[in-house]
Coordinates of C-alpha atoms and ligand atoms in Angstrom, one line a residue:
X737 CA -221.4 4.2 63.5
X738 CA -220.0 6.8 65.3
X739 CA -217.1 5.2 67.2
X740 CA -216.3 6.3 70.8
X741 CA -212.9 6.4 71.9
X742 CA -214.1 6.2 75.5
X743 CA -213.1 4.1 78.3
X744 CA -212.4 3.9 81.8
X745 CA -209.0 5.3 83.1
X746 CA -208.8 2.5 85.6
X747 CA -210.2 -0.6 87.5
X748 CA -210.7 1.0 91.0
X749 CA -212.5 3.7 88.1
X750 CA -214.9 1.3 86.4
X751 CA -216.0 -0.4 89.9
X752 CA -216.9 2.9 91.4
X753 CA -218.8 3.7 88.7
X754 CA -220.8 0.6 88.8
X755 CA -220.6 0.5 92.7
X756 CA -221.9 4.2 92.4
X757 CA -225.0 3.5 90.0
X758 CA -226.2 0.5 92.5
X759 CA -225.5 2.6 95.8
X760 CA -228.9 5.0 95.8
X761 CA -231.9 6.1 97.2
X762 CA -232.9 2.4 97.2
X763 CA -229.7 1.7 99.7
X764 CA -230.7 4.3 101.9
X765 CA -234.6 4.4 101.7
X766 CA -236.4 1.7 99.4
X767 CA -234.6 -1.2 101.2
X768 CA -235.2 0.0 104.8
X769 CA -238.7 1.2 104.2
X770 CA -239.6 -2.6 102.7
X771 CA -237.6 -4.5 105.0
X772 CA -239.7 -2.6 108.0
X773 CA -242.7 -3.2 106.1
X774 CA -242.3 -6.8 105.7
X775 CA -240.6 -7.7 109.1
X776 CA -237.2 -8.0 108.5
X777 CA -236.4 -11.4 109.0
X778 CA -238.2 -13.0 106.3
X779 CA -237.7 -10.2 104.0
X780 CA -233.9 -11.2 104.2
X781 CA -234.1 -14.4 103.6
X782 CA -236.1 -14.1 100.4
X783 CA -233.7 -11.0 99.6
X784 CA -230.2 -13.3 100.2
X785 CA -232.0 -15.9 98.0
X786 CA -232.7 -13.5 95.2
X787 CA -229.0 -12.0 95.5
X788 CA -227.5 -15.4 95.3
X789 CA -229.6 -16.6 92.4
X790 CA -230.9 -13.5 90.3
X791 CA -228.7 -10.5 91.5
X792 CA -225.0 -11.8 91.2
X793 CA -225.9 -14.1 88.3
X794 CA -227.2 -11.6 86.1
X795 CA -224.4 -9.2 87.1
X796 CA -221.7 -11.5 85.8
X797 CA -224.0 -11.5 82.5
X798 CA -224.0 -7.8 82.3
X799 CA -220.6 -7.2 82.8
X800 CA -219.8 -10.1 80.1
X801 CA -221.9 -9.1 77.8
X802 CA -221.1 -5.6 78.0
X803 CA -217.4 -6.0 77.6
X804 CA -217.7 -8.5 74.5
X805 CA -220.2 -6.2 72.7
X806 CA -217.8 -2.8 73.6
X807 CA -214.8 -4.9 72.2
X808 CA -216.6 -4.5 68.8
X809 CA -217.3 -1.1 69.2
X810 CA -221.4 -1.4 70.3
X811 CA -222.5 0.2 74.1
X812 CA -226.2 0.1 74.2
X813 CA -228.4 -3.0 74.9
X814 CA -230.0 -3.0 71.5
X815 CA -226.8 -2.5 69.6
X816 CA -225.1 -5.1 71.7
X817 CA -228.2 -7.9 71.0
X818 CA -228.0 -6.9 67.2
X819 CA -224.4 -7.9 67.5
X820 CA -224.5 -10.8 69.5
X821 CA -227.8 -12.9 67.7
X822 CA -227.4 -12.8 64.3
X823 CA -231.2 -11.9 64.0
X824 CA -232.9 -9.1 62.8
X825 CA -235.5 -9.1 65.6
X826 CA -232.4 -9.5 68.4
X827 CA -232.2 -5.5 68.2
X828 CA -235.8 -4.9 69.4
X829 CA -235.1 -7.2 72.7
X830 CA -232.7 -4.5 73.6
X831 CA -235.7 -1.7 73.3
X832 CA -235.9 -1.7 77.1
X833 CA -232.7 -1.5 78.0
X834 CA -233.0 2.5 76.7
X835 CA -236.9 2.8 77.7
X836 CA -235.6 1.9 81.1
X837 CA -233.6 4.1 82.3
X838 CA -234.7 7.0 80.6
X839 CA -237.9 6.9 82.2
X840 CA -236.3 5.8 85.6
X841 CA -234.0 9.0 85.1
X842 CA -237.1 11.4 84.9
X843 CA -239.1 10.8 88.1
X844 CA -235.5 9.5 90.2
X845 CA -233.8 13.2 89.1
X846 CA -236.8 14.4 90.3
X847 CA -236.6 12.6 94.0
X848 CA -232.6 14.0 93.5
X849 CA -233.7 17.5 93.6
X850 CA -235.5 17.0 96.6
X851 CA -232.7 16.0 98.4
X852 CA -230.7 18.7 97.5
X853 CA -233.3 20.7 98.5
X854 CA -233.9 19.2 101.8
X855 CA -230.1 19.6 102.6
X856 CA -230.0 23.4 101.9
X857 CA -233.7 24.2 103.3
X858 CA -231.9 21.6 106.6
X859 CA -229.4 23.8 106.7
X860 CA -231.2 27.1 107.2
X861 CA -233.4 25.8 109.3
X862 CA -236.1 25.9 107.0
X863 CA -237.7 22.5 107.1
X864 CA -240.0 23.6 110.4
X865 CA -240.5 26.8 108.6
X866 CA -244.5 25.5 108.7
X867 CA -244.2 25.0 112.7
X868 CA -243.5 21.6 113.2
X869 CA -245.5 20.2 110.4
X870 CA -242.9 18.5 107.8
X871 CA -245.4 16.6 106.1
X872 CA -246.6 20.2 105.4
X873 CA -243.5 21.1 104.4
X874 CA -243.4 17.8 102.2
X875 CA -246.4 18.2 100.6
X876 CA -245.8 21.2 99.4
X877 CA -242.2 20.7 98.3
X878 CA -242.4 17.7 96.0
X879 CA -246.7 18.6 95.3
X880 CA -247.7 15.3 97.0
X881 CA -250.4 17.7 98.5
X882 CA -252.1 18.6 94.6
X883 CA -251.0 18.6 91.4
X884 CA -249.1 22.0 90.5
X885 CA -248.3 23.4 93.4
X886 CA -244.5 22.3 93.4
X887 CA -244.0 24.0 90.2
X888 CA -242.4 27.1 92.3
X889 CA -238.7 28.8 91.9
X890 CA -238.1 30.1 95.6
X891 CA -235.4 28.9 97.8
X892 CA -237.9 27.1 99.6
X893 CA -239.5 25.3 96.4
X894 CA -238.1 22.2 94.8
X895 CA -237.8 23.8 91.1
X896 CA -234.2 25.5 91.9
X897 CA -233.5 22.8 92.7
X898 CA -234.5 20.6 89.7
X899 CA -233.0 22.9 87.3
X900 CA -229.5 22.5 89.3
X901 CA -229.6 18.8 89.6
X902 CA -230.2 18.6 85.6
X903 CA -227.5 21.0 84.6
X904 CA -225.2 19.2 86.6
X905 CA -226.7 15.6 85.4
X906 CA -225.9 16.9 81.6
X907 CA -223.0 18.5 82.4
X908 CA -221.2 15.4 83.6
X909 CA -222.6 13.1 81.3
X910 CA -221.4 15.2 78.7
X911 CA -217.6 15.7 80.0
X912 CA -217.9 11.5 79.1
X913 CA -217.5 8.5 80.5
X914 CA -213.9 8.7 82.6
X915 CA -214.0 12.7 82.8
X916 CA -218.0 13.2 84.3
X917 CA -219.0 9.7 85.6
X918 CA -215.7 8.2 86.7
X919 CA -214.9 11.9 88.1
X920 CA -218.2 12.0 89.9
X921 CA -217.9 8.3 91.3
X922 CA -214.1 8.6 92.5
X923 CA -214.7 11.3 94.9
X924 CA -218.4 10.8 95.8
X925 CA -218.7 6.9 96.5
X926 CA -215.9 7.9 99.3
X927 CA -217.4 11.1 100.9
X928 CA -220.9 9.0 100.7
X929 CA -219.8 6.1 103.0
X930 CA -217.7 8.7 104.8
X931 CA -220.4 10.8 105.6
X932 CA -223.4 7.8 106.3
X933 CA -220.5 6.2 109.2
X934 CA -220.3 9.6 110.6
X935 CA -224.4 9.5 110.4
X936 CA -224.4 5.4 111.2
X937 CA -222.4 6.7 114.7
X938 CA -225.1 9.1 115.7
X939 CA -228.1 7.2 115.4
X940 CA -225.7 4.0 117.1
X941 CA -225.0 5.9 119.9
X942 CA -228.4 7.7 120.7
X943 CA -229.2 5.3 123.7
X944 CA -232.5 5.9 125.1
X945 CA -233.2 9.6 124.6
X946 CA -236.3 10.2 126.7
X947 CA -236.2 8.0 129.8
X948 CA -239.5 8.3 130.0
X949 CA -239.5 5.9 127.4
X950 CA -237.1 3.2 128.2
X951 CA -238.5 0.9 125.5
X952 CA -237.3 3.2 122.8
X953 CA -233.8 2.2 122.8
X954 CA -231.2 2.1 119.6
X955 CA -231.3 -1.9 120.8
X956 CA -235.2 -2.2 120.4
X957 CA -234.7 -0.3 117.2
X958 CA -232.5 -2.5 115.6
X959 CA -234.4 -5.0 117.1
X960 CA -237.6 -3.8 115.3
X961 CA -236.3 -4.2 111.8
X962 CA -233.6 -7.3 112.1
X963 CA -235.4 -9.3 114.5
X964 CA -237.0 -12.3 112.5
X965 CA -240.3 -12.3 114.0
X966 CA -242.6 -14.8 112.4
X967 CA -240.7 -16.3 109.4
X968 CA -242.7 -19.0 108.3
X969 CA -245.8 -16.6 107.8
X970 CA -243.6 -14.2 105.7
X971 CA -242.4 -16.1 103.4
X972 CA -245.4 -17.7 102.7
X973 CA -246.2 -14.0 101.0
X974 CA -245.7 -13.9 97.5
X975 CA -245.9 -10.5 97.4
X976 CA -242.7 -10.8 100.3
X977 CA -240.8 -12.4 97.5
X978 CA -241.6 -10.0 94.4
X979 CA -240.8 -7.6 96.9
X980 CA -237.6 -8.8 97.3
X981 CA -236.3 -9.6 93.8
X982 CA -237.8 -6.6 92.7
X983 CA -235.1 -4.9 95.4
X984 CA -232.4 -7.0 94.6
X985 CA -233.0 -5.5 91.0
X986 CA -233.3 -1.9 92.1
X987 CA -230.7 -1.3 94.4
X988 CA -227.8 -3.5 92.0
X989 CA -228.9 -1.2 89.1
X990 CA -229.6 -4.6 86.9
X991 CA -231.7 -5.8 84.4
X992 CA -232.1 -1.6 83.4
X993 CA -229.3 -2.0 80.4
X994 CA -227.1 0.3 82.9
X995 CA -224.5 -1.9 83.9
X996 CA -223.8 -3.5 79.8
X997 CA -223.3 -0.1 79.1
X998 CA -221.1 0.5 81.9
X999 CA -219.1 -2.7 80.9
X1000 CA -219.0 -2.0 77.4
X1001 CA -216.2 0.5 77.6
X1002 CA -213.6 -2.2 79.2
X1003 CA -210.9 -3.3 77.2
X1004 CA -211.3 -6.8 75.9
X1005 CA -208.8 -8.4 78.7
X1006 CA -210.2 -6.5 81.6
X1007 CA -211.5 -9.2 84.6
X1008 CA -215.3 -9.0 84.7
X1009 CA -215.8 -11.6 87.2
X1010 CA -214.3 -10.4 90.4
X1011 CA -215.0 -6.7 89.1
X1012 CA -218.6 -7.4 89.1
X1013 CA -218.4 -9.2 92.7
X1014 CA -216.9 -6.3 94.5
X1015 CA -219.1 -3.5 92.8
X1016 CA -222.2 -5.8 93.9
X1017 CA -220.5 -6.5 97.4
X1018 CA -219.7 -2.9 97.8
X1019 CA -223.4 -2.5 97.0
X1020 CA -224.3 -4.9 99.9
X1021 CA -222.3 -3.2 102.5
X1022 CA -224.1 0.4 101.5
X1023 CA -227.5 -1.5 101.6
X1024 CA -227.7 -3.6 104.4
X1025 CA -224.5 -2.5 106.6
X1026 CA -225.4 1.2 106.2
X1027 CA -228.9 1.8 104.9
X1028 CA -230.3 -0.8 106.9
X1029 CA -228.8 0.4 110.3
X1030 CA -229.7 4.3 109.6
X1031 CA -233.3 5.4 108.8
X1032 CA -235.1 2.8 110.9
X1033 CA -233.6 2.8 114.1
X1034 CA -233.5 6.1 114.4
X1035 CA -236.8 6.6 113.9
X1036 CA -237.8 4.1 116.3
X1037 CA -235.6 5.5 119.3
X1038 CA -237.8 9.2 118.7
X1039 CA -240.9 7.9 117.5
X1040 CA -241.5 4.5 118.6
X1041 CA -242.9 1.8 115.9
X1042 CA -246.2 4.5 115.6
X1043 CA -244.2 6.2 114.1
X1044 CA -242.8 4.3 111.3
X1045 CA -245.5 1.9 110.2
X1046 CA -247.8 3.0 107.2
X1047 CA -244.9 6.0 106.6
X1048 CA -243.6 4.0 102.9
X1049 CA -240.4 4.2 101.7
X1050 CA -240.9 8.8 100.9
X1051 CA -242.7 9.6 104.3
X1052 CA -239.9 7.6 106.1
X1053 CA -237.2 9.6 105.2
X1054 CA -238.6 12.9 104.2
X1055 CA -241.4 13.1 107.2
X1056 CA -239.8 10.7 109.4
X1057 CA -236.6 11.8 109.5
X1058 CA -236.6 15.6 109.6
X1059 CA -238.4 15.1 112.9
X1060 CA -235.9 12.2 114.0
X1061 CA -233.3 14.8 113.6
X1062 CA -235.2 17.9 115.4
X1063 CA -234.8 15.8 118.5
X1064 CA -231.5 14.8 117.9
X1065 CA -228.5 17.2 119.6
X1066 CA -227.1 18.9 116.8
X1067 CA -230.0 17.7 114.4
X1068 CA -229.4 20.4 112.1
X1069 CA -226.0 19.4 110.7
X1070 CA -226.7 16.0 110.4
X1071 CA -230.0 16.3 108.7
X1072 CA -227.9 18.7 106.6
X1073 CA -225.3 15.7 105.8
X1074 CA -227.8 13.3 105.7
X1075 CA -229.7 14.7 102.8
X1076 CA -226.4 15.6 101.2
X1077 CA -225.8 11.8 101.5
X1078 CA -228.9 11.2 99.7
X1079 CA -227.9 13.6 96.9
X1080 CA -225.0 12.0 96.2
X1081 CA -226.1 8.7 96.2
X1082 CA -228.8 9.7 93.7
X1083 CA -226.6 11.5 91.6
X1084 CA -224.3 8.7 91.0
X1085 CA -227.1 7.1 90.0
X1086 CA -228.9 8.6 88.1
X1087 CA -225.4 9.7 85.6
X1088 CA -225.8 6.0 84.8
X1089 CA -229.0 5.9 84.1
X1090 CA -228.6 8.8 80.8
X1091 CA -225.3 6.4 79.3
X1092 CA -227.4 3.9 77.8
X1093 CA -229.3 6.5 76.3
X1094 CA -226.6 8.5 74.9
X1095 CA -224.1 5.5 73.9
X1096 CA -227.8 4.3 71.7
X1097 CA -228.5 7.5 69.9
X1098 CA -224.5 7.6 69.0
X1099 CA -223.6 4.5 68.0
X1100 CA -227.8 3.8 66.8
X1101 CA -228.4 7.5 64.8
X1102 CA -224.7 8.2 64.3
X1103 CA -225.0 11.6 66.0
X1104 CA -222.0 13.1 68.2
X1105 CA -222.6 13.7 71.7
X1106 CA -223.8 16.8 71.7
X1107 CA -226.4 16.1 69.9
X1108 CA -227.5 12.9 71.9
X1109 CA -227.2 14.9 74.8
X1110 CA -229.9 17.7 73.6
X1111 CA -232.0 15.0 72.0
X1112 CA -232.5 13.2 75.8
X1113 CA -231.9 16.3 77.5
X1114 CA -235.4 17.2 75.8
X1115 CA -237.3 13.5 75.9
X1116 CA -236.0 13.6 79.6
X1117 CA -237.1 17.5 80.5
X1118 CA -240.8 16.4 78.9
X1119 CA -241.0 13.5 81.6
X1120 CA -240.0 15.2 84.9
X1121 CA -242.1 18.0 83.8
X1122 CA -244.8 15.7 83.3
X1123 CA -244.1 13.9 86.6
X1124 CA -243.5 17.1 88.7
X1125 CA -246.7 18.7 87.4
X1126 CA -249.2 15.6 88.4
X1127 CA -247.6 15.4 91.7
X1128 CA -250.8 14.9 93.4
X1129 CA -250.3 11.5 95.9
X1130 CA -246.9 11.0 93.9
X1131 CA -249.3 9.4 91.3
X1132 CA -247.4 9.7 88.2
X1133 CA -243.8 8.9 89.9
X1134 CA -245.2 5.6 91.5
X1135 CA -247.1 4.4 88.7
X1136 CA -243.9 4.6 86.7
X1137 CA -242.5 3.2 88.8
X1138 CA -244.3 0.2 89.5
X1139 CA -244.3 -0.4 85.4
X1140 CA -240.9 0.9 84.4
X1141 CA -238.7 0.4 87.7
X1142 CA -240.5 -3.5 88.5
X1143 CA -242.6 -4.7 85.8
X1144 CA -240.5 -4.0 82.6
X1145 CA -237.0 -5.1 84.4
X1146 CA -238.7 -8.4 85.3
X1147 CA -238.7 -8.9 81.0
X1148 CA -234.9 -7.8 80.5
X1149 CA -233.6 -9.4 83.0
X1150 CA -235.2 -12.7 81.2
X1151 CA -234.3 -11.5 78.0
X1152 CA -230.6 -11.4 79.6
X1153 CA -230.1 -15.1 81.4
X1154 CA -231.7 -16.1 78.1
X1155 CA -229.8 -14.7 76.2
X1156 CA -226.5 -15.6 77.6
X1157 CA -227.5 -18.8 78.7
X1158 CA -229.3 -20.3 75.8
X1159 CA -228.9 -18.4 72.9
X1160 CA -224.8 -17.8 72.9
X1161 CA -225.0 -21.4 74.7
X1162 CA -223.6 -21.3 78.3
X1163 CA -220.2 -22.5 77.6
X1164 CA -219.8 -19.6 75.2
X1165 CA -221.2 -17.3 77.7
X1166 CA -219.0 -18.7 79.9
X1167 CA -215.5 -18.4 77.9
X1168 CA -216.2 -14.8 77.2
X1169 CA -217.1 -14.1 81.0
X1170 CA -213.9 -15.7 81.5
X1171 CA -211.3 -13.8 79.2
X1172 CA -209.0 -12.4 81.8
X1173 CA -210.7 -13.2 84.5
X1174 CA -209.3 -13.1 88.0
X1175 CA -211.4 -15.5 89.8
X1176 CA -213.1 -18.9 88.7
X1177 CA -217.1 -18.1 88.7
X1178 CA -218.1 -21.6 90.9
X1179 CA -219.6 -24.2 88.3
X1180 CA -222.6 -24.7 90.0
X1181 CA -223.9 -21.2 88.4
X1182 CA -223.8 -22.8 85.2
X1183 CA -226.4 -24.7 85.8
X1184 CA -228.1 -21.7 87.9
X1185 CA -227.9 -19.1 85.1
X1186 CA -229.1 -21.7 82.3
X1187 CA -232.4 -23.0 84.9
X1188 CA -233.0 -21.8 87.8
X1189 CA -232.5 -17.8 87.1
X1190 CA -234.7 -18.0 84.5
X1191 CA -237.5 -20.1 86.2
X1192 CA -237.0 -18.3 89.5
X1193 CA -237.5 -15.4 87.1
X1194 CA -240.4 -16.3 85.5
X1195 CA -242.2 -18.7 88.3
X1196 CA -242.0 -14.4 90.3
X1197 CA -243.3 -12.9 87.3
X1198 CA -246.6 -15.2 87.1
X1199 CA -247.2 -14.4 91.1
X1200 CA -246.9 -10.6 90.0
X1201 CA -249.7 -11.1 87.0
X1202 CA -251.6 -13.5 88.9
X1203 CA -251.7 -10.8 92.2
X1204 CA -252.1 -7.9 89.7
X1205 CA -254.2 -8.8 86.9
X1206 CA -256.3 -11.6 88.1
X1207 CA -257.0 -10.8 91.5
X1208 CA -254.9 -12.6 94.1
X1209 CA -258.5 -14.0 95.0
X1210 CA -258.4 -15.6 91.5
X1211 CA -260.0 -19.3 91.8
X1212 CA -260.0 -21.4 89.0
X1213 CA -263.2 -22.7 89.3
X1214 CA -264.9 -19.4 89.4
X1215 CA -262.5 -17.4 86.8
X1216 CA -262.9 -13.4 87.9
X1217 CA -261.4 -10.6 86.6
X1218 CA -260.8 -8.7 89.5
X1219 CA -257.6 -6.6 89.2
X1220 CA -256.5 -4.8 92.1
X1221 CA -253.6 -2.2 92.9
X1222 CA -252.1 -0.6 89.9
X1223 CA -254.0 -2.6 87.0
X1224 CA -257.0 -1.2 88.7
X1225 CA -255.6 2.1 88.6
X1226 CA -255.6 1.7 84.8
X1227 CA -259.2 -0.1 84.4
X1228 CA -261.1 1.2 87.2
X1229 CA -262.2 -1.3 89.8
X1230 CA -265.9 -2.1 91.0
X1231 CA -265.0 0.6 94.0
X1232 CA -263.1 3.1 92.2
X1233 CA -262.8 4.7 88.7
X1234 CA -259.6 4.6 86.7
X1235 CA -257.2 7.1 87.7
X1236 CA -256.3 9.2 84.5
X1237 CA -252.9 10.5 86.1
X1238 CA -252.2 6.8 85.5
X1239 CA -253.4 6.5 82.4
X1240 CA -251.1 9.2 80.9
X1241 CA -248.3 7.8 83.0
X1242 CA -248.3 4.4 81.0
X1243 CA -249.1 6.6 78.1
X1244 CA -246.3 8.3 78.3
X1245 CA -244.1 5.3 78.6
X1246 CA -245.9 3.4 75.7
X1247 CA -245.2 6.6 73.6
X1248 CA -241.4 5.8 74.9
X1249 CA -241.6 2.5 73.8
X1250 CA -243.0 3.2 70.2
X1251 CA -240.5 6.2 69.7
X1252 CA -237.1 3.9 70.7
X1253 CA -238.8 1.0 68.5
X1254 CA -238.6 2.9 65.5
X1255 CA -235.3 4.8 66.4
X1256 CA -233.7 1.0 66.9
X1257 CA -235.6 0.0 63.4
X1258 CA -233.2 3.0 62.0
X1259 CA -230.2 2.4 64.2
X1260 CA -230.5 -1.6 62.9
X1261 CA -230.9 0.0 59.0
X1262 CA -227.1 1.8 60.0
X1263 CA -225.7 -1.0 61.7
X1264 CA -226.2 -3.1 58.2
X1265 CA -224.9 -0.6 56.3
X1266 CA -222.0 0.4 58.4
X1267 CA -220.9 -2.8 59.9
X1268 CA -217.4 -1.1 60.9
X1269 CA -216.5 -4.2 63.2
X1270 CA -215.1 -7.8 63.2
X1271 CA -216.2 -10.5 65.1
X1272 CA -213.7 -10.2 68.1
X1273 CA -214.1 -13.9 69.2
Ligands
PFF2165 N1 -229.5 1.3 92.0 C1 -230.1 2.6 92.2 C2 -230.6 2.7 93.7 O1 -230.4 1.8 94.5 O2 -231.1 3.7 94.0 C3 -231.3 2.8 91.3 C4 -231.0 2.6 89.9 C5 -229.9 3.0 89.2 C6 -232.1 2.1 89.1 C7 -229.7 2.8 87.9 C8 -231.9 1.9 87.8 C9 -230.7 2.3 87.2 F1 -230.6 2.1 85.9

C-alpha cells in the first residue's frame, strides 16, 4: 500500500474541515426548501429526533472508526472494513462509501458552478438580462429548459463556469489533505458565516417593504416557516420523517464514507468525541440559525407564500431569490454575496466528497496521487458531462439523487451502527471512541447505537420501499404493484412510460457500482499481500 504521510496540521484544522463538508447547499437551500414544504413545526421535531438518534450517533462512529482504521495506515471505507472484520466479504460493505460520493460529487460540482455563475452574471447585472424572467434565465443556464442547451462557453453560460469550479476542485484536492482542504476550510468556513450574518441582517431587517402589503412582514415570514401549524397531522406523514432523516444525513455529510476518511488522518490520541460534537453543532448553527432564517423569509416579505409554495429546493433559491433581491435596496451586491456564499459552501463540500475516492485508489491500487487524481478526475468529468447534457427537468441530477444522495446512504449508514455496534461489540467500539477523548459520550447511547439507530434506521427504510415500490396505497389484502415517484420513473407506470433519462441515470451508477466492486476485489488481493500494518489495539 501506498502509505500517506498526511494529516491534519491542527484540531481547530480537522473540525473545519468536517464542519466545512456538512455546511452546504443543503444548509442554505435543501433544509429551508423542505422545512417550508412540510410546515416547519413538525418537520423539526422529526428532524431533532433524527439528529439526536441517527445524526450524532453515527458521527461519533465515523469519527472512531476513521481514526482507528487511519492509525493502521487505511483511509477509505472499504479498506477500513477489510481492516476492521477479519472477513473477506467486510471489504465489499465499504463499496458505497466510494460509489457515494463520487457520484454525489458529479451532479453537486455541477449545482457549484451554477453558483459561481450566478454571483458573477449577479454582479454584472446580468441575471434580468431576459427582462425580468429569471426562470428564463434559469432554464437556460443549468438546461432545466431541454437537454443540451446548457452545454454553452459564454460568460453568460454555466460551462466557464464548470470548467473553473473543477480545476479548482482538483487543484486543491491534489495540494492534499492539510495544504488544499484544511487551506480551503480555514479561510472559507469563516468568510461563509461572515458573509450569510451580513446577508442574515438584510433580510432581518427588511420590515414590511410595500405597505400596501402589511401582511408581508419579516415577522409573518418567520412565522411562515417556524410556526408549528398542525403538528399532529405532520407527523403522521411518513414521508415527513424520511424527509427528515434523509436531511439529517445530507446536510452532516454522514453515512457517504466522507467523514471516516476525514477521521482517518488523526493521530491515534486525538479526541473524536467532542471533535465530532462541535463540527456537527457548528453544522446546526449554519443549518437552522442561518439557512433557516435566510431564503424563506425573504422570500415571503417580496413575494408572499405564492410565491414560495411549489418553488422546491432549485426554484427557491435560483428563481426565488434573484427576484427577492431585485426588490431589495442594494439587491445587486447581496445577491452577488449571497451566491458567493453558496459557492463556498459547496466548494467545501464537495473537496470532501473526492478524498474518499482518492485515499481508495491509493491505498486500494497502490497508485500515487497523481494518478488517483487523473483516474477520478476522468470517472468524475464522464458523470457531470452526462448530468449536464440531460438537463431537461434536472432529470438526471434528481434521479441520482434520490438513489445515490437518499437511498444508498440509508444502507451505509446501517452497515456503520452495525458494524460498530455489533460486530466490533459496543464496548469495543466504545474504548476506541474513547482513546483520548475529552468528554464522556452519555451511556445511554450505548444502548441507542446498538438498538434503536439501527431499528430507527431500518423501521425508515421499509416506509421508503413500502411508499416507493409498493405503492403507499399498498393493502395487504389486495397485494398491487403500484410504484409511484421515482421507481415509476424506472418501470413506467399505468399513466406514464419510463423515463429513459432515468434509466441511464441508475445505469450509470450501477456501472459505478460494478467498476469499484472489482477495483476493491483488487485492492483486497494488495491488502493480503502487502499487509504493511499491525494491529494498533
Ligand atoms: N453536507 C453537504 C451539504 O449539506 O450540502 C452535502 C454533502 C457533503 C453530501 C459531502 C455528501 C457528502 F459526502
Amino acid at each position: 500500500m501506498a502509505k500517506t504521510q498526511e494529516a491534519w496540521s491542527s484540531r481547530l484544522g480537522v473540525i473545519l474541515a468536517v464542519a466545512g463538508s456538512a455546511v452546504g447547499l443543503g444548509n442554505f437551500l435543501r433544509f429551508p426548501g423542505l422545512a417550508a414544504q412540510y410546515g416547519g413545526g413538525a418537520f423539526m421535531i422529526a428532524y431533532f429526533i433524527s439528529l439526536l438518534l441517527i445524526g450524532i450517533p453515527i458521527c461519533w462512529v465515523e469519527w472512531a472508526l476513521g481514526r482507528h482504521g487511519g492509525s493502521a495506515g487505511y483511509h477509505s471505507t472499504p479498506g477500513i472494513f477489510n481492516y476492521l472484520i477479519k472477513h473477506p466479504w467486510a471489504k465489499y460493505l465499504g463499496v458505497i462509501g466510494f460509489v457515494a460520493p463520487v457520484c454525489i460529487y458529479m451532479y453537486y460540482v455541477y449545482i457549484e458552478a451554477w453558483c459561481l455563475g450566478y454571483a458573477l452574471n449577479a454582479m454584472t447585472g446580468r441575471l434580468s438580462v431576459e427582462g425580468m424572467d429569471y426562470g428564463a434565465f434559469f432554464g437556460r443556464f443549468t438546461g432545466a429548459s431541454s437537454d443540451g442547451v446548457a452545454i454553452h462557453f459564454g460568460l453568460g453560460d454555466v460551462g466557464l463556469f464548470v470548467l473553473i469550479v473543477y480545476a479548482l476542485n482538483f487543484y486543491f484536492i491534489y495540494r492534499g489533505i492539510s495544504k488544499g482542504i484544511e487551506f480551503v476550510c480555514k479561510w472559507g468556513m469563516p468568510l461563509l458565516i461572515f458573509i450569510a450574518l451580513i446577508v442574515l441582517v438584510r433580510v432581518l431587517t427588511l420590515g414590511t417593504p410595500d405597505p400596501t402589503k402589511p401582511d408581508q412582514n419579516v415577522l409573518a415570514g418567520l412565522g411562515y416557516l417556524w410556526n408549528p401549524g398542525d403538528i399532529a397531522t405532520g407527523l403522521r406523514n411518513p414521508q415527513l420523517w424520511l424527509a427528515a432523516a434523509g436531511q439529517i444525513f445530507f446536510s452532516l455529510s454522514v453515512g457517504f464514507g466522507v467523514i471516516i476518511t476525514y477521521a482517518s488522518y488523526l493521530r491515534r490520541k486525538d479526541d473524536v468525541v467532542l471533535s465530532s460534537l462541535t463540527a456537527s453543532a457548528a453544522n446546526e448553527f449554519c443549518e437552522v440559525g442561518l439557512g433557516g432564517l435566510i431564503t424563506v423569509p425573504a422570500a415571503f416579505v417580496f413575494l408572499g407564500a405564492a410565491g414560495i409554495v411549489g418553488q422546491g429546493t432549485f426554484g427557491l433559491g435560483f428563481n426565488v431569490l434573484p427576484q427577492v433581491f431585485a426588490h431589495m435596496p442594494g439587491g445587486q451586491i447581496f445577491a452577488t454575496i449571497f451566491f458567493l456564499l453558496l459557492f463556498l459552501a459547496a466548494i467545501t463540500s464537495s473537496l470532501s466528497m473526492l478524498q474518499p475516492g482518492i485515499a481508495f485508489l491509493e491505498e486500494g491500487l497502490r497508485i500515487n496521487r497523481k494518478q488517483s487524481v487523473a483516474l477520478l478526475g476522468l470517472v468524475t468529468a464522464i458523470g457531470t458531462l452526462f448530468i449536464w447534457y440531460f438537463s431537461k427537468d434536472l432529470k438526471a441530477l434528481d434521479t441520482i439523487d434520490f438513489w445515490v444522495g437518499t437511498v444508498t446512504l440509508f444502507i451505509q449508514a446501517t452497515i456503520l451502527v452495525i458494524i460498530f455496534g455489533w460486530g466490533l461489540g459496543i464496548e469495543k467500539g466504545w474504548a476506541i471512541a474513547h482513546e483520548g477523548a475529552e468528554m464522556r459520550i452519555p451511556g445511554a447511547y450505548k444502548f441507542i447505537i446498538k438498538f434503536v439507530t439501527p431499528s430507527y434506521l431500518l423501521t425508515i427504510f421499509a416506509l421508503f420501499l413500502l411508499q416507493n415500490v409498493f405503492g403507499w396505497n399498498y393493502s395487504f389484502s389486495d397485494p398491487q404493484f403500484n410504484p409511484t415517484g421515482y421507481v415509476r420513473d424506472l418501470l413506467g407506470g399505468s399513466d406514464q412510460p419510463p423515463s429513459y433519462v432515468a434509466r441511464l441515470s441508475v445505469g450509470w451508477i450501477l456501472v459505478m457500482a460494478i467498476f469499484t466492486s472489482i477495483l476493491v476485489h483488487i485492492a483486497g488481493k494488495n491488502w493480503t499481500r502487502h499487509n504493511p500494518n499491525k494491529d494498533p489495539s
